[in-house]
Coordinates of C-alpha atoms in Angstrom, one line a residue:
M24 CA 5.1 12.7 -34.1
N25 CA 8.1 11.0 -32.4
E26 CA 6.8 12.2 -29.0
L27 CA 3.3 10.9 -29.7
I28 CA 4.7 7.5 -30.8
D29 CA 6.6 7.3 -27.5
R30 CA 3.4 8.0 -25.6
I31 CA 1.6 5.3 -27.6
R32 CA 4.4 2.8 -26.9
N33 CA 4.4 3.7 -23.2
L34 CA 0.6 3.2 -23.1
K35 CA 1.0 -0.2 -24.9
G36 CA 3.6 -1.3 -22.3
K37 CA 1.2 -0.4 -19.4
I38 CA -1.6 -2.3 -21.0
E39 CA 0.5 -5.4 -21.5
R40 CA 1.8 -5.3 -17.9
T41 CA -1.7 -4.9 -16.6
W42 CA -3.0 -7.6 -18.9
A43 CA -0.5 -10.0 -17.4
F44 CA -1.2 -9.0 -13.9
L45 CA -4.9 -9.6 -14.3
N46 CA -4.2 -12.9 -16.0
L47 CA -6.5 -12.0 -18.8
D48 CA -5.3 -14.9 -21.0
E49 CA -6.3 -17.4 -18.3
K50 CA -9.6 -15.6 -17.8
Q51 CA -10.3 -16.0 -21.5
K52 CA -10.0 -19.7 -21.1
E53 CA -12.3 -19.6 -18.1
I54 CA -14.9 -17.6 -20.2
R55 CA -14.9 -20.3 -22.9
E56 CA -15.4 -23.0 -20.3
L57 CA -18.3 -21.2 -18.7
E58 CA -19.8 -20.4 -22.1
A59 CA -19.7 -24.2 -22.9
K60 CA -21.3 -24.9 -19.6
T61 CA -24.2 -22.6 -20.2
L62 CA -25.0 -24.4 -23.5
K63 CA -25.5 -27.8 -21.8
P64 CA -29.2 -29.0 -21.7
D65 CA -29.3 -29.4 -17.9
F66 CA -27.7 -25.9 -17.2
W67 CA -31.0 -24.3 -16.1
I68 CA -32.2 -27.2 -13.9
D69 CA -30.9 -25.4 -10.8
Q70 CA -31.9 -21.8 -11.7
A71 CA -30.3 -20.2 -8.7
V72 CA -26.9 -21.6 -9.6
A73 CA -27.5 -20.9 -13.3
R74 CA -28.2 -17.2 -12.6
K75 CA -25.0 -16.8 -10.6
V76 CA -22.9 -18.5 -13.4
S77 CA -24.6 -16.3 -16.0
Q78 CA -24.0 -13.1 -14.0
A79 CA -20.4 -14.0 -13.4
L80 CA -19.9 -14.9 -17.1
A81 CA -21.5 -11.6 -18.3
G82 CA -19.2 -9.6 -16.0
M83 CA -16.1 -11.5 -17.2
Q84 CA -17.1 -11.1 -20.8
E85 CA -17.6 -7.4 -20.5
E86 CA -14.2 -6.9 -18.7
Q87 CA -12.4 -9.0 -21.3
K88 CA -14.0 -7.1 -24.2
E89 CA -13.1 -3.7 -22.7
W90 CA -9.4 -4.7 -22.4
E91 CA -9.3 -6.4 -25.8
T92 CA -10.8 -3.2 -27.4
L93 CA -8.2 -1.1 -25.6
R94 CA -5.3 -3.2 -26.6
N95 CA -6.4 -3.6 -30.2
G96 CA -7.0 0.2 -30.4
T97 CA -3.6 1.0 -29.1
D98 CA -1.9 -1.4 -31.5
E99 CA -3.8 0.0 -34.4
L100 CA -3.0 3.6 -33.4
L101 CA 0.7 2.8 -33.0
E102 CA 0.7 1.2 -36.5
F103 CA -1.1 4.2 -38.0
A104 CA 1.2 6.7 -36.3
D105 CA 4.4 4.8 -37.4
L106 CA 3.1 4.8 -41.0
A107 CA 2.3 8.6 -40.9
M108 CA 5.8 9.3 -39.5
R109 CA 7.4 7.3 -42.3
E110 CA 5.4 9.1 -44.9
K111 CA 5.9 12.4 -43.2
D112 CA 2.2 13.0 -43.1
V113 CA 1.6 15.7 -40.4
S114 CA -2.0 16.2 -41.4
V115 CA -3.1 13.3 -39.2
E116 CA -1.3 14.5 -36.0
E117 CA -4.4 16.2 -34.6
D118 CA -6.4 13.0 -35.1
V119 CA -3.7 10.9 -33.4
V120 CA -3.6 13.2 -30.4
K121 CA -7.4 12.9 -30.0
K122 CA -7.4 9.0 -30.3
L123 CA -4.5 8.7 -27.9
A124 CA -6.2 10.9 -25.3
D125 CA -9.3 8.7 -25.6
L126 CA -7.2 5.5 -25.2
E127 CA -5.3 6.9 -22.2
D128 CA -8.6 7.9 -20.6
A129 CA -10.1 4.4 -21.2
F130 CA -6.9 2.8 -19.7
S131 CA -7.2 5.1 -16.6
K132 CA -10.7 3.8 -16.0
L133 CA -9.9 0.1 -16.6
E134 CA -6.8 0.3 -14.5
F135 CA -9.0 0.5 -11.5
H136 CA -9.5 -3.2 -11.9
V137 CA -6.0 -3.7 -10.7
L138 CA -7.2 -2.5 -7.3
L139 CA -10.0 -5.0 -7.4
S140 CA -8.0 -8.2 -8.2
G141 CA -8.2 -9.8 -4.7
P142 CA -9.8 -13.3 -4.4
H143 CA -12.9 -12.0 -2.8
D144 CA -13.3 -8.7 -4.7
R145 CA -15.8 -10.1 -7.3
K146 CA -18.0 -11.7 -4.7
N147 CA -21.4 -10.4 -3.4
V148 CA -21.6 -8.7 -0.1
I149 CA -23.2 -9.3 3.3
M150 CA -23.5 -5.9 4.9
A151 CA -24.7 -5.2 8.5
L152 CA -25.4 -1.8 9.9
H153 CA -25.7 -1.2 13.7
A154 CA -26.6 1.9 15.5
G155 CA -24.0 2.9 18.1
T156 CA -23.7 5.7 20.7
G157 CA -26.2 8.5 20.2
G158 CA -29.7 7.2 20.9
V159 CA -32.3 8.2 18.5
D160 CA -29.8 10.2 16.5
A161 CA -27.6 7.1 16.0
M162 CA -30.6 5.1 14.8
D163 CA -31.5 7.9 12.4
W164 CA -27.9 8.0 11.3
T165 CA -28.0 4.3 10.6
G166 CA -31.0 4.9 8.4
M167 CA -29.1 7.6 6.5
L168 CA -26.2 5.2 5.9
L169 CA -28.6 2.5 4.7
R170 CA -30.1 5.0 2.2
M171 CA -26.5 6.0 1.1
Y172 CA -25.6 2.4 0.3
L173 CA -28.9 1.7 -1.4
R174 CA -28.3 4.7 -3.7
F175 CA -24.7 3.7 -4.3
S176 CA -25.8 0.2 -5.2
E177 CA -28.6 1.5 -7.4
K178 CA -26.1 3.7 -9.4
R179 CA -23.9 0.6 -10.0
G180 CA -26.8 -1.5 -11.0
W181 CA -26.5 -3.9 -8.1
R182 CA -29.4 -5.8 -6.5
V183 CA -30.0 -5.3 -2.8
T184 CA -32.1 -7.5 -0.5
V185 CA -32.9 -6.5 3.1
L186 CA -32.5 -9.8 4.9
D187 CA -33.3 -8.5 8.4
E188 CA -34.0 -5.2 10.1
S189 CA -34.8 -3.8 13.5
R190 CA -36.4 -0.4 13.3
G191 CA -36.1 2.3 15.9
Q192 CA -39.4 3.3 17.6
E193 CA -38.9 7.0 16.8
A194 CA -36.7 7.0 13.8
G195 CA -34.2 5.0 11.7
Y196 CA -32.8 1.6 12.4
K197 CA -31.3 -0.2 15.4
S198 CA -29.7 -2.6 12.9
A199 CA -30.1 -3.8 9.3
L200 CA -28.7 -6.8 7.4
L201 CA -28.3 -6.6 3.6
R202 CA -27.2 -8.9 0.7
I203 CA -25.8 -6.8 -2.2
E204 CA -25.3 -8.7 -5.4
G205 CA -23.3 -7.3 -8.4
A206 CA -19.9 -7.1 -10.1
Y207 CA -17.1 -6.4 -7.7
A208 CA -19.5 -5.6 -4.9
Y209 CA -17.1 -6.7 -2.2
G210 CA -14.2 -5.0 -3.9
Y211 CA -15.9 -1.7 -3.8
L212 CA -17.7 -1.9 -0.5
K213 CA -14.9 -3.3 1.7
S214 CA -13.9 0.3 2.1
E215 CA -17.0 0.9 4.1
A216 CA -16.2 -1.4 7.0
G217 CA -15.8 0.4 10.3
V218 CA -17.4 3.1 12.5
H219 CA -19.0 6.1 10.8
R220 CA -19.4 9.3 12.8
L221 CA -22.0 12.0 12.3
V222 CA -21.9 15.5 13.6
R223 CA -25.0 17.7 13.1
I224 CA -27.7 19.8 14.7
S225 CA -30.0 17.1 16.0
P226 CA -33.6 17.2 14.5
F227 CA -34.7 15.4 17.7
D228 CA -33.3 18.1 20.1
A229 CA -35.8 20.8 21.0
E230 CA -32.9 23.1 21.9
K231 CA -31.2 22.5 18.5
M232 CA -27.9 21.4 20.0
R233 CA -25.1 19.9 18.0
H234 CA -25.0 16.1 18.5
T235 CA -22.4 13.4 17.6
S236 CA -23.7 9.9 16.8
F237 CA -22.1 6.7 15.6
A238 CA -23.0 3.6 13.5
L239 CA -21.0 0.5 12.7
V240 CA -20.8 -1.0 9.2
E241 CA -19.8 -4.6 8.8
V242 CA -18.8 -5.8 5.3
L243 CA -18.2 -9.5 4.4
P244 CA -17.8 -11.3 1.1
E245 CA -20.6 -13.8 0.6
L246 CA -19.3 -17.4 0.2
E247 CA -20.3 -19.2 -3.0
E248 CA -20.9 -22.4 -1.1
I249 CA -21.4 -23.2 2.6
E250 CA -19.0 -26.1 2.2
E251 CA -16.2 -23.5 1.9
M252 CA -16.4 -23.3 5.6
K253 CA -17.0 -26.5 7.7
I254 CA -19.5 -25.9 10.5
E255 CA -20.2 -28.5 13.1
P256 CA -23.9 -29.0 13.8
G257 CA -23.3 -29.4 17.5
D258 CA -21.8 -25.9 17.6
L259 CA -25.1 -24.3 16.5
R260 CA -28.3 -23.3 18.3
I261 CA -31.1 -22.6 15.9
D262 CA -34.3 -20.7 17.0
T263 CA -37.4 -19.7 15.1
F264 CA -39.5 -16.8 15.9
L265 CA -42.5 -14.8 14.5
S266 CA -41.6 -13.0 11.3
S267 CA -42.6 -9.3 11.3
G268 CA -43.8 -9.7 7.7
H269 CA -42.7 -8.1 4.4
G270 CA -42.6 -4.4 3.6
G271 CA -41.7 -3.4 7.2
Q272 CA -45.1 -4.5 8.6
S273 CA -45.2 -5.0 12.3
V274 CA -48.0 -7.5 12.2
Q275 CA -46.8 -10.9 13.5
T276 CA -47.5 -13.6 11.0
T277 CA -45.7 -17.0 11.1
Y278 CA -42.7 -18.7 12.7
S279 CA -40.7 -18.4 9.5
A280 CA -37.9 -16.2 10.9
V281 CA -34.7 -18.0 11.9
R282 CA -31.9 -17.1 14.3
V283 CA -28.7 -19.1 14.2
V284 CA -26.1 -18.8 17.0
H285 CA -22.6 -20.2 16.6
I286 CA -21.9 -21.2 20.2
P287 CA -18.0 -21.2 20.2
T288 CA -17.7 -17.7 18.8
G289 CA -21.1 -16.1 19.9
I290 CA -21.8 -15.0 16.3
T291 CA -25.5 -14.5 15.8
V292 CA -27.3 -14.3 12.5
S293 CA -31.0 -13.6 12.0
C294 CA -33.0 -13.7 8.7
Q295 CA -36.7 -13.1 8.2
N296 CA -36.9 -11.8 4.6
E297 CA -38.2 -15.1 3.0
R298 CA -41.6 -16.5 3.6
S299 CA -40.2 -20.0 4.1
Q300 CA -38.4 -21.0 7.3
L301 CA -36.2 -23.3 5.3
Q302 CA -35.1 -20.5 3.0
N303 CA -34.4 -18.1 5.9
K304 CA -32.3 -20.9 7.5
E305 CA -30.3 -21.4 4.3
I306 CA -29.6 -17.7 4.0
A307 CA -28.6 -17.4 7.7
M308 CA -26.2 -20.3 7.3
R309 CA -24.5 -18.8 4.3
I310 CA -24.1 -15.5 6.3
L311 CA -22.7 -17.4 9.2
A312 CA -20.3 -19.3 7.0
S313 CA -19.1 -15.9 5.5
K314 CA -18.6 -14.5 9.0
L315 CA -16.6 -17.5 10.2
K316 CA -14.5 -17.5 7.1
A317 CA -13.8 -13.8 7.6
L318 CA -12.9 -14.4 11.2
E319 CA -10.6 -17.3 10.3
E320 CA -8.8 -15.1 7.7
A321 CA -8.5 -12.2 10.1
K322 CA -6.9 -14.5 12.7
R323 CA -4.6 -16.0 10.2
E324 CA -3.4 -12.5 9.1
E325 CA -3.4 -11.3 12.7
E326 CA -5.8 -8.5 12.0
K327 CA -7.6 -6.9 14.9
Q328 CA -11.1 -7.3 13.4
L329 CA -13.9 -8.6 15.7
L330 CA -16.4 -10.3 13.5
R331 CA -18.2 -12.1 16.3
G332 CA -21.2 -11.2 18.4
E333 CA -19.6 -8.4 20.3
Y334 CA -18.5 -5.8 17.7
T335 CA -16.0 -3.0 17.9
E336 CA -17.7 -0.3 20.0
A337 CA -19.3 2.3 17.8
A338 CA -18.2 5.3 19.8
W339 CA -15.3 7.8 20.1
G340 CA -11.9 7.0 18.9
N341 CA -12.8 4.1 16.6
Q342 CA -14.2 5.9 13.6
A343 CA -13.2 5.1 10.0
R344 CA -15.0 8.1 8.6
S345 CA -16.5 11.3 9.9
Y346 CA -19.4 13.2 8.3
V347 CA -19.8 16.8 9.6
L348 CA -23.0 18.7 8.7
Q349 CA -22.6 21.6 11.2
P350 CA -21.0 24.0 11.8
Y351 CA -19.3 23.3 8.4
K352 CA -19.7 20.5 5.8
L353 CA -17.0 17.9 5.5
V354 CA -16.5 14.2 5.0
K355 CA -13.2 12.8 6.0
D356 CA -11.8 9.3 5.9
H357 CA -9.5 8.9 8.8
R358 CA -7.7 5.9 7.2
T359 CA -6.7 7.7 4.0
E360 CA -7.0 11.4 5.0
Y361 CA -9.2 11.9 2.0
E362 CA -11.6 14.9 2.4
T363 CA -14.5 16.3 0.5
K364 CA -17.0 19.1 1.2
Q365 CA -19.6 17.4 -1.0
V366 CA -21.4 15.9 2.0
D367 CA -24.9 15.9 0.4
E368 CA -23.5 14.1 -2.7
V369 CA -21.7 11.5 -0.6
L370 CA -24.9 10.8 1.4
D371 CA -26.7 10.4 -1.8
G372 CA -24.5 7.5 -2.8
C373 CA -21.5 9.3 -4.6
L374 CA -18.8 7.2 -2.9
D375 CA -16.4 6.5 -5.8
D376 CA -13.7 8.9 -4.8
L377 CA -13.8 7.7 -1.2
V378 CA -13.6 4.1 -2.4
E379 CA -10.8 4.8 -4.8
S380 CA -8.7 6.6 -2.2
Y381 CA -9.1 3.6 0.2
L382 CA -8.2 1.0 -2.4
K383 CA -5.1 2.9 -3.6
L384 CA -3.9 3.2 0.0
S385 CA -4.8 -0.3 1.2
P386 CA -1.7 -2.5 1.3
G387 CA -3.9 -5.5 0.6
S388 CA -5.7 -4.1 -2.4
K389 CA -3.6 -6.2 -4.8
S390 CA -3.0 -9.3 -2.8
Q391 CA -5.9 -9.6 -0.5

């Protein structure tokens, strides 16, 4: 029993240190403030803002409840084990072992939040996918990646909106722009930024030769407010063009689609998802602000990230991750050296192990 009590105390210490690191006492105060805000009569006047606040509050409440349940459960188990040892009751030892194992497992899962404690990690994501070297295969590969992220988001209960897309004539996508909304969306998906390389027997090659194709994935945290990044009106060129319609239709409809060009940096953002030109412009401006903010942070930290119009070339030598389908099956992340042979599962959205390996290795995972 002494050994079990030592394990419980060790777990309690880990919980308390993590509790302090995550500032859960301060977050409890923030939760109470948000709860009071939602009770005000005018809270739902701006429904878009109200939904965001409600979603953020629900996520914070769930996280706080999980940690409180874990801490209280550990305290109760320690008190129970201490009492059993004083009374020399060995009959409960098996029960203590089981409860401790459950608590340790729960802590292991919650500890992952330590890796998602950066200032942007809770935010929604703007994700852009671009076909690189490889022709039709690269466009098809971009479509495969799009499906992978849609499946991953579905598994996590996130909401995905396709803001803009350019389909390939034969297959796949030349590019796609997404907004992904959900708890810790950026924290999880920042691992996906970079060039993704595919090796397979091309379904578009009559000779069934093995081809290598590339796609670039760009991941940005969505700013809560455009005001977070000051943009001079004179630095912008705003064009409107015919929307291709909803549901992937190719029939030209109205001039509701919007393209915003930031002249000093060359960053270009297009949006045609909404029916209203005003709504498309608002979304495009939010994405532009997110890109400019990310570019500013990259420069400040002297990171070699090109987030402007000309992207890192999606070709040989720049890949973050490789997916090999032939002559063997393997997914390898070149930044972490993590490998798995479960290629089909990964392409079906099972990215948790790849994400975790990246976050554990990333030097900015705790201080980003």
